[in-house]
C-alpha atoms as one frame of an Amber mdcrd trajectory, in Angstrom:
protein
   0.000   0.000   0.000   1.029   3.393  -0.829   0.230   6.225   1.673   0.359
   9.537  -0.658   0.587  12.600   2.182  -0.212  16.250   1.745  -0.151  19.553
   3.766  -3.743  20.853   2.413  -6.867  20.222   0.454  -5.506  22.753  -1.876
  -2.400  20.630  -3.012  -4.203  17.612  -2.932  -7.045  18.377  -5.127  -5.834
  18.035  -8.148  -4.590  14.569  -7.455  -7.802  13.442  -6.188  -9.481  14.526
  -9.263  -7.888  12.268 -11.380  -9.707   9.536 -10.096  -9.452   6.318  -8.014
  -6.628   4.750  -6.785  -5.026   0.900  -6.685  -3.165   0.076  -3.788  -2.916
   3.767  -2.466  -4.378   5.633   0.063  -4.425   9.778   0.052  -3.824  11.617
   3.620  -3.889  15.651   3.959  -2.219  16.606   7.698  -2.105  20.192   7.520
   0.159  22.170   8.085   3.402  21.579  10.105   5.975  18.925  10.917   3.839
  17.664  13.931   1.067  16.977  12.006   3.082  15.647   9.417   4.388  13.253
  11.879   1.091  12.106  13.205  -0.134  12.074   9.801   2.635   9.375   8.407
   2.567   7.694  11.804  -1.249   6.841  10.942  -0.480   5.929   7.154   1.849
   3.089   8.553  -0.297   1.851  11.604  -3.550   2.223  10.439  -3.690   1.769
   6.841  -0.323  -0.322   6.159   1.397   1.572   3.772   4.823   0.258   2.787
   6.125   3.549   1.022   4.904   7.258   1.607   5.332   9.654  -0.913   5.130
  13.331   0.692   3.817  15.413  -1.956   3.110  19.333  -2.226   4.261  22.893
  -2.701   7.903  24.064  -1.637   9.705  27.019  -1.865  13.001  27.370  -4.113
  16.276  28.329  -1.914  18.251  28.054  -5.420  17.443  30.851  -7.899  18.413
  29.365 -11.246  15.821  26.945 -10.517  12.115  27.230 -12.104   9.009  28.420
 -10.918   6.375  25.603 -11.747   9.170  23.330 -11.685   8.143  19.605  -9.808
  11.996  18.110  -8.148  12.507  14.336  -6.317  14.148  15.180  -3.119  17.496
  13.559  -2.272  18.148  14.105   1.460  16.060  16.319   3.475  16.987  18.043
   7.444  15.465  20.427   9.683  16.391  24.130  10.096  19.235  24.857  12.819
  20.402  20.900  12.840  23.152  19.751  10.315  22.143  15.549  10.239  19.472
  14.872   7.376  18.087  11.780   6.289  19.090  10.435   2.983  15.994   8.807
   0.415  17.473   7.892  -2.420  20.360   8.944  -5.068  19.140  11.537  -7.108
  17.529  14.632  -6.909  17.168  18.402  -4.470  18.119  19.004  -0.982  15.199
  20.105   1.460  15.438  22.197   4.377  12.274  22.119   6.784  11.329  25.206
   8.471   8.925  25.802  11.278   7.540  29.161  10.073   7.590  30.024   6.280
  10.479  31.845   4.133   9.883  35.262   3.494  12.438  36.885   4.335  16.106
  37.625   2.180  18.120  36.977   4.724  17.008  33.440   5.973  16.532  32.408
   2.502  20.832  33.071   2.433  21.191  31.376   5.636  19.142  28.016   4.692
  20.527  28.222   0.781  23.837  26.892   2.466  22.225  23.856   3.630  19.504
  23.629   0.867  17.867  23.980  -2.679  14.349  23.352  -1.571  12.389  24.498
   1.654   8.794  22.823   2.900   7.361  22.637   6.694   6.810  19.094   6.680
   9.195  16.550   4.758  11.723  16.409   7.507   8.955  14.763   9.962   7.462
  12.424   7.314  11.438  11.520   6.377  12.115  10.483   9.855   8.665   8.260
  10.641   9.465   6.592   7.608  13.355   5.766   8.785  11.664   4.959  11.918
  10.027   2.249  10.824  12.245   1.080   7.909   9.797   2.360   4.941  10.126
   3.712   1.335   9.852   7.791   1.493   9.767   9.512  -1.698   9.538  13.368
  -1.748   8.094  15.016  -5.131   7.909  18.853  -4.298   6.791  22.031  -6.784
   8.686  25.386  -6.709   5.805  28.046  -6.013   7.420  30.772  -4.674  11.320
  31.835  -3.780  11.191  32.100  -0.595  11.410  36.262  -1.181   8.997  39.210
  -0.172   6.418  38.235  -3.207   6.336  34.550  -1.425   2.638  34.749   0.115
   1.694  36.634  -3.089   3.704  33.952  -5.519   2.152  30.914  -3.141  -1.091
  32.097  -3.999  -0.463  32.779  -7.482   0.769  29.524  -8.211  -0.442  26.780
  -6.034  -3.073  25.756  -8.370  -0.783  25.168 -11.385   2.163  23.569  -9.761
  -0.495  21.272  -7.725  -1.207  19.624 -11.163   2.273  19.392 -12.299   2.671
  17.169  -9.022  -0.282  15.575  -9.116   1.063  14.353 -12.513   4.503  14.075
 -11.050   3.048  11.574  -8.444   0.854   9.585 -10.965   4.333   8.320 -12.502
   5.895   7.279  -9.035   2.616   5.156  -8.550   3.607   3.216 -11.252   0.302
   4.024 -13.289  -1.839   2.394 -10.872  -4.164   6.022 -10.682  -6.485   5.531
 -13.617  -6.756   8.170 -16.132  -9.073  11.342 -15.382 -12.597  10.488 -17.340
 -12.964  11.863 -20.481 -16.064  13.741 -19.315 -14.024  15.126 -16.610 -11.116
  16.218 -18.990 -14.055  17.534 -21.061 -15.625  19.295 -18.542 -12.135  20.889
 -17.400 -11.708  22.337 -20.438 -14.822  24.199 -21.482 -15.578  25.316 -17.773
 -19.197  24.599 -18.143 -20.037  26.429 -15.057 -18.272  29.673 -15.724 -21.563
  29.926 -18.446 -23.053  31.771 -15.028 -21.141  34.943 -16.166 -23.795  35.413
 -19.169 -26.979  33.790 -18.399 -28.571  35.942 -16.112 -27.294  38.880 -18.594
 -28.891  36.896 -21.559 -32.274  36.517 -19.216 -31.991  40.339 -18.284 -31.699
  41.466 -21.921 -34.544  39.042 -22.738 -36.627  40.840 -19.584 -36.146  44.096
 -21.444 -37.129  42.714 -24.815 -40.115  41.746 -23.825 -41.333  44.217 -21.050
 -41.127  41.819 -18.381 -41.405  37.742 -18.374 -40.769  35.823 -21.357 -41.564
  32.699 -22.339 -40.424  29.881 -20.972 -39.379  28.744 -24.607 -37.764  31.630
 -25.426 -35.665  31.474 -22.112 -34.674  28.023 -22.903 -33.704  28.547 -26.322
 -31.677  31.628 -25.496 -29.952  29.449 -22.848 -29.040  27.076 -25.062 -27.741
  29.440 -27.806 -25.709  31.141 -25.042 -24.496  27.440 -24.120 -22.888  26.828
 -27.374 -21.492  30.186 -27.920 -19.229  30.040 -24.730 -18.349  26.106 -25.427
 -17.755  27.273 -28.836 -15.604  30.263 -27.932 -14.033  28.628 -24.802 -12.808
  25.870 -27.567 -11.312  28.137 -30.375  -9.839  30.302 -27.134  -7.675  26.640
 -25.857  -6.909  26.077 -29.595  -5.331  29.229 -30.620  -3.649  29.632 -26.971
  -2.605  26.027 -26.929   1.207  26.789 -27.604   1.096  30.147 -24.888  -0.124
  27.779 -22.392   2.632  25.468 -22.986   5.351  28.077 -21.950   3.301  29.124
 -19.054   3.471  27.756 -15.568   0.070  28.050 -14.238  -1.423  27.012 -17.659
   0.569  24.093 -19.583  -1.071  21.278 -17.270  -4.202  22.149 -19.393  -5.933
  20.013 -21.410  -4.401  20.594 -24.874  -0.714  21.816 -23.853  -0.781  18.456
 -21.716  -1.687  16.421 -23.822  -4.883  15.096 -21.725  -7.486  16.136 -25.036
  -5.878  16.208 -28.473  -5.882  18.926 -30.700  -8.849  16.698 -33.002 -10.851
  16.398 -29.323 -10.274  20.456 -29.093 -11.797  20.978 -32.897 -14.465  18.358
 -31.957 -15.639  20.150 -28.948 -15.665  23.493 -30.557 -18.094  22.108 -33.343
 -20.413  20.705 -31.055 -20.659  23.982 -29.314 -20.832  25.320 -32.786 -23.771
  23.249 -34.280 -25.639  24.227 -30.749 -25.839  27.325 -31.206 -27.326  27.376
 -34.793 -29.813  25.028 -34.044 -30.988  27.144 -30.556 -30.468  30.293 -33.506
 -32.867  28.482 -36.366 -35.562  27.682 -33.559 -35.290  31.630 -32.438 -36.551
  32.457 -36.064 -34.746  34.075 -39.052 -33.769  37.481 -37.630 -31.897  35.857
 -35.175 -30.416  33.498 -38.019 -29.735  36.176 -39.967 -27.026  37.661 -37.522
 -26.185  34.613 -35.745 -22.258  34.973 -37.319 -22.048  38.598 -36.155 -21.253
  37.167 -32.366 -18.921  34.676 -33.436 -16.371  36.359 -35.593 -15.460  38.374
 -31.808 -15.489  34.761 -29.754 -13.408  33.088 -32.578 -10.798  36.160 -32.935
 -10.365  37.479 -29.414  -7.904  35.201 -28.185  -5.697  36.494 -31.049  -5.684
  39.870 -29.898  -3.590  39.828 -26.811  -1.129  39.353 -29.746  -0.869  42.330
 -31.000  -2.328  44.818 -28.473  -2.168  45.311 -24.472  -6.518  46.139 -25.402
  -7.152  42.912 -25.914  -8.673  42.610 -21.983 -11.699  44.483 -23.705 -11.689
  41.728 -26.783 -13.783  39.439 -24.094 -16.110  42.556 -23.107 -17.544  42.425
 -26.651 -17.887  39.089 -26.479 -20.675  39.422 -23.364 -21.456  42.762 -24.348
 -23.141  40.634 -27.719 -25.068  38.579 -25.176 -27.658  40.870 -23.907 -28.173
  42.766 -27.237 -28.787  39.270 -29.017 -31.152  37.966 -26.034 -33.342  41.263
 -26.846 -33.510  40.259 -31.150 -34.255  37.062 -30.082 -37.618  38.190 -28.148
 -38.482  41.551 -30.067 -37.284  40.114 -33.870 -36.062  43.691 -34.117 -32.843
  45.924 -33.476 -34.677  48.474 -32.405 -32.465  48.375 -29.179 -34.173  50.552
 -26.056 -31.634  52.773 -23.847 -31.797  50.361 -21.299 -30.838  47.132 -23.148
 -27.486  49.540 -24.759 -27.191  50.438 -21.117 -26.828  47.134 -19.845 -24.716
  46.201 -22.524 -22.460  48.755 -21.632 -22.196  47.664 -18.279 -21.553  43.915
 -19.590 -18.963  45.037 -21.869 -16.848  47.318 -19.014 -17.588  44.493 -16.171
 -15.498  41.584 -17.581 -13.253  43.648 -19.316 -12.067  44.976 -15.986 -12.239
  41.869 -14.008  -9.955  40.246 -17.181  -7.307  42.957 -16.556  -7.290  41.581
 -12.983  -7.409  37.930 -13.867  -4.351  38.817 -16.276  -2.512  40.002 -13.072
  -1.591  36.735 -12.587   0.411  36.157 -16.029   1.872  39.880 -15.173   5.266
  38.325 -15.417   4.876  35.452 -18.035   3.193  38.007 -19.941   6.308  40.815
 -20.276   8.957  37.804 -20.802   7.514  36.209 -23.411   5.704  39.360 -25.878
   2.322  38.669 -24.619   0.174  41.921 -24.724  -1.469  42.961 -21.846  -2.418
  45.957 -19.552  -0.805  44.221 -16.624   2.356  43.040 -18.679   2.463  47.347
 -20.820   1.494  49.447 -17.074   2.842  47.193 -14.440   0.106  46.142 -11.587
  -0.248  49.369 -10.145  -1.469  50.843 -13.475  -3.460  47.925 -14.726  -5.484
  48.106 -11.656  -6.108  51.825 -12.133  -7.044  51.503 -15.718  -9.719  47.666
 -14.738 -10.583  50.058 -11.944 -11.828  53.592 -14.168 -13.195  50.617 -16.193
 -15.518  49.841 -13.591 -16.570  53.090 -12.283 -18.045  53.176 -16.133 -19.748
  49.914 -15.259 -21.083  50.651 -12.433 -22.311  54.470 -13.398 -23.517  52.551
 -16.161 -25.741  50.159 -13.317 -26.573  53.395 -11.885 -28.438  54.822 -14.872
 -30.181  51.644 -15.505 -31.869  51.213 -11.783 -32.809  54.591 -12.231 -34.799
  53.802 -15.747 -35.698  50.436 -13.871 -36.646  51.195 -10.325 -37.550  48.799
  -7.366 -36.333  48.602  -4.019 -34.904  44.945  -4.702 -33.517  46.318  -8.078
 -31.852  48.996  -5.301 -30.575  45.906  -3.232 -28.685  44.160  -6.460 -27.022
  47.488  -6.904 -25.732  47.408  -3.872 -24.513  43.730  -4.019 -23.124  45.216
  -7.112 -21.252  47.437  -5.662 -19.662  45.672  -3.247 -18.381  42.559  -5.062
 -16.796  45.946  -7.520 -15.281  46.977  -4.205 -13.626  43.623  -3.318 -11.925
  42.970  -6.253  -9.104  45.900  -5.546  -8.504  44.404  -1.491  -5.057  42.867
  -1.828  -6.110  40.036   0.529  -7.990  38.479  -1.945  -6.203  36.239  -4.074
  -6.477  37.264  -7.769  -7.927  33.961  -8.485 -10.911  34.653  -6.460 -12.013
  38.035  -7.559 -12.176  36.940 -10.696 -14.550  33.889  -9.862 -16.485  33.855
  -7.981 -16.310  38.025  -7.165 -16.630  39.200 -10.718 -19.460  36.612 -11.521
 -20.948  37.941  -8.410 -20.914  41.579  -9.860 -22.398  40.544 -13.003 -25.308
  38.021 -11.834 -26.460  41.497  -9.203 -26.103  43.026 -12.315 -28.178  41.360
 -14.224 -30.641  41.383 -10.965 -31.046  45.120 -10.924 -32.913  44.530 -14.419
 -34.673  41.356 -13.592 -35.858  42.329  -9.871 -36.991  46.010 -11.335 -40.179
  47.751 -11.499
């Protein structure tokens, strides 16, 4: 039996999610080299395991080594001791530490002793000598142990979590069985993140026809706006497959990795393709008529960050298409009202702001390797300023359509609104998480000031 061990749910998540396991058992201890210990103690008493492989984030002492990068550990000690315990013949040195690395200074200090620095492996190395057991260590570089650490950890624990998780998949010997090819599927056209334009397609549906529609229409809308993001979600991996390759938090997905094939990619992107003319045909002719207008924008946006730092507001026409078509498809006419261009405006300056944030994350990638952005041209500082004057448009733009709209719920939405805007500049937020779930909160209340109006 095979006891795999990590620190946190966080790191161990993308292992579990590959599937089921032969002859292997998965522990998380939390944090710390006492719960390590007590952790690895139970592996070997209570479940039998033979070997323990201590898996998880670490923090690079060495600086010509790579962020992203997943290392076997060769001999591992403790912070202010000079024995270690040897596990095998190849690989990094490890350093365990009671309290992270931060700070320039220690990271000097421990660098003499070290390439690698965890809180954990030393206590998991040492039950396992204990009791005369295989220990492998497989550990990703997140951060370098500098002042960005915490903001680098954060950054980059999801990404190099997969790269170990696939890293640890090969020292099982191939006994996990391969992710599902729903699940692969399902990773890669984010099904869920659809909640960023229903409720806008419902609300510019609501305006289109002066309150409820019908249930038909609603469903037929949904399912137009279902193939239009699978479809432009596909062409998006495609064209971005070889970006995501070079990039840290992004080559463990599905096409750079190799988990879907470039014919799976094309396959999924005509699917979502073949959807959405079929909801557009049962929406009538007018809507037929312009159903290509909204695709040329999800098809060629991804291109953009190519040649221009703009290209955050690419994905802003995108949505910005979604409310506008949801009205044609209930009035049969372009005869848009100020209200429907209003909320469109709003869609269009909402995720285009929240993508200049989300691209705060590739700030660095983005700069070395040519890749326009805001972030990557102005630096964080600016890119924030310029997502957040983008927003103040947005929301203005809110502002002006309660006021056509009315309601005291409408009123509430707003200010729902407001305050998901609000969070998405506190720098205690990761940048992961304002951009989902906080930005699809500002859009759903959004959408809510029209729908809960009157």
């Amino acid at each position: 039996m095979i006891g795999i061990l990590f620190a946190t749910e966080m790191e161990a998540k993308p292992f579990l999610d590959r599937g089921e396991a032969a002859g292997t058992v998965v522990l998380v201890s939390g944090m710390g080299m006492e719960a390590a210990r007590i952790a690895a103690e139970k592996l070997i008493r209570e479940n039998g395991c033979t070997t323990i492989i201590n898996a998880g984030v670490c923090g690079a002492l060495n600086d010509s080594l790579e962020r992203g990068s997943v290392h076997r550990v060769l001999s591992v000690g403790v912070d202010g001791t000079t024995g270690s315990v040897v596990l095998g013949k190849k690989g990094l040195r490890l350093v365990t530490v009671e309290k992270p690395v931060f700070q320039p200074d220690r990271k000097k200090e421990l660098s003499k002793q070290a390439d690698l620095v965890d809180m954990e492996g030393y206590a998991v190395a040492r039950v396992c000598k204990e009791h005369n057991i295989s220990c492998i260590m497989v550990k990703g570089v997140t951060d370098f142990g500098d002042g960005n650490g915490k903001a680098d950890i954060q950054k980059h624990i999801d990404s190099v979590s997969k790269a170990v998780a696939d890293a640890i998949a090969l020292e099982c010997g191939g006994n996990r069985r391969a992710t599902p090819l729903l699940a692969r599927l399902h990773s890669f056209t984010k099904i869920e993140h659809t909640i960023f334009s229903l409720p806008l397609l419902f609300a510019g549906a609501w305006l289109g026809a002066g309150g409820m529609p019908s249930i038909k229409a609603l469903l037929l809308i949904s399912l137009v706006g279902l193939g239009a993001r699978t479809f432009g979600m596909a062409v998006n991996r495609i064209l971005d497959k070889n970006i995501d390759a070079k990039n840290p938090r992004t080559k463990n997905r599905e096409l750079p990795s190799g988990k879907l094939s470039m014919v799976q990619g094309y396959g999924v992107a005509i699917v979502g393709l073949v959807i959405y003319f079929v909801g557009c045909v049962l929406l009538g002719s007018t809507v037929l008529k312009l159903s290509l207008v909204p695709l040329v924008p999800l098809a060629l946006y991804s291109l953009l960050k190519r040649f221009t730092p703009l290209c955050h507001y690419g994905i802003g026409v995108c949505l910005a298409a979604a409310p506008l078509g949801a009205f044609v498809a209930v009035t049969n006419s372009l005869a848009f009202t100020p209200e429907v261009v209003l909320l469109a405006i709003f869609t269009f300056c909402w995720i285009s702001g929240f993508d200049i944030i989300y691209a705060l994350m590739d700030i660095d990638f983005d700069h070395a390797n040519g890749v326009r952005s805001i972030p990557a041209a102005l630096g964080s500082t600016g890119a924030q300023l310029v997502a957040a004057i983008t927003h103040l448009v947005s929301f203005a733009t809110l502002v002006l359509l309660w006021m056509s709209v009315g309601g005291a719920l409408s009123f509430v939405a707003l200010l729902v609104s407001a305050g998901a805007f609000g969070a998405a500049y506190l720098p205690a937020i990761p940048v992961h998480v304002r951009f989902f779930p906080i930005s699809a909160i500002a859009g759903i209340a959004g959408a809510l000031v029209v729908l809960l109006g009157g």
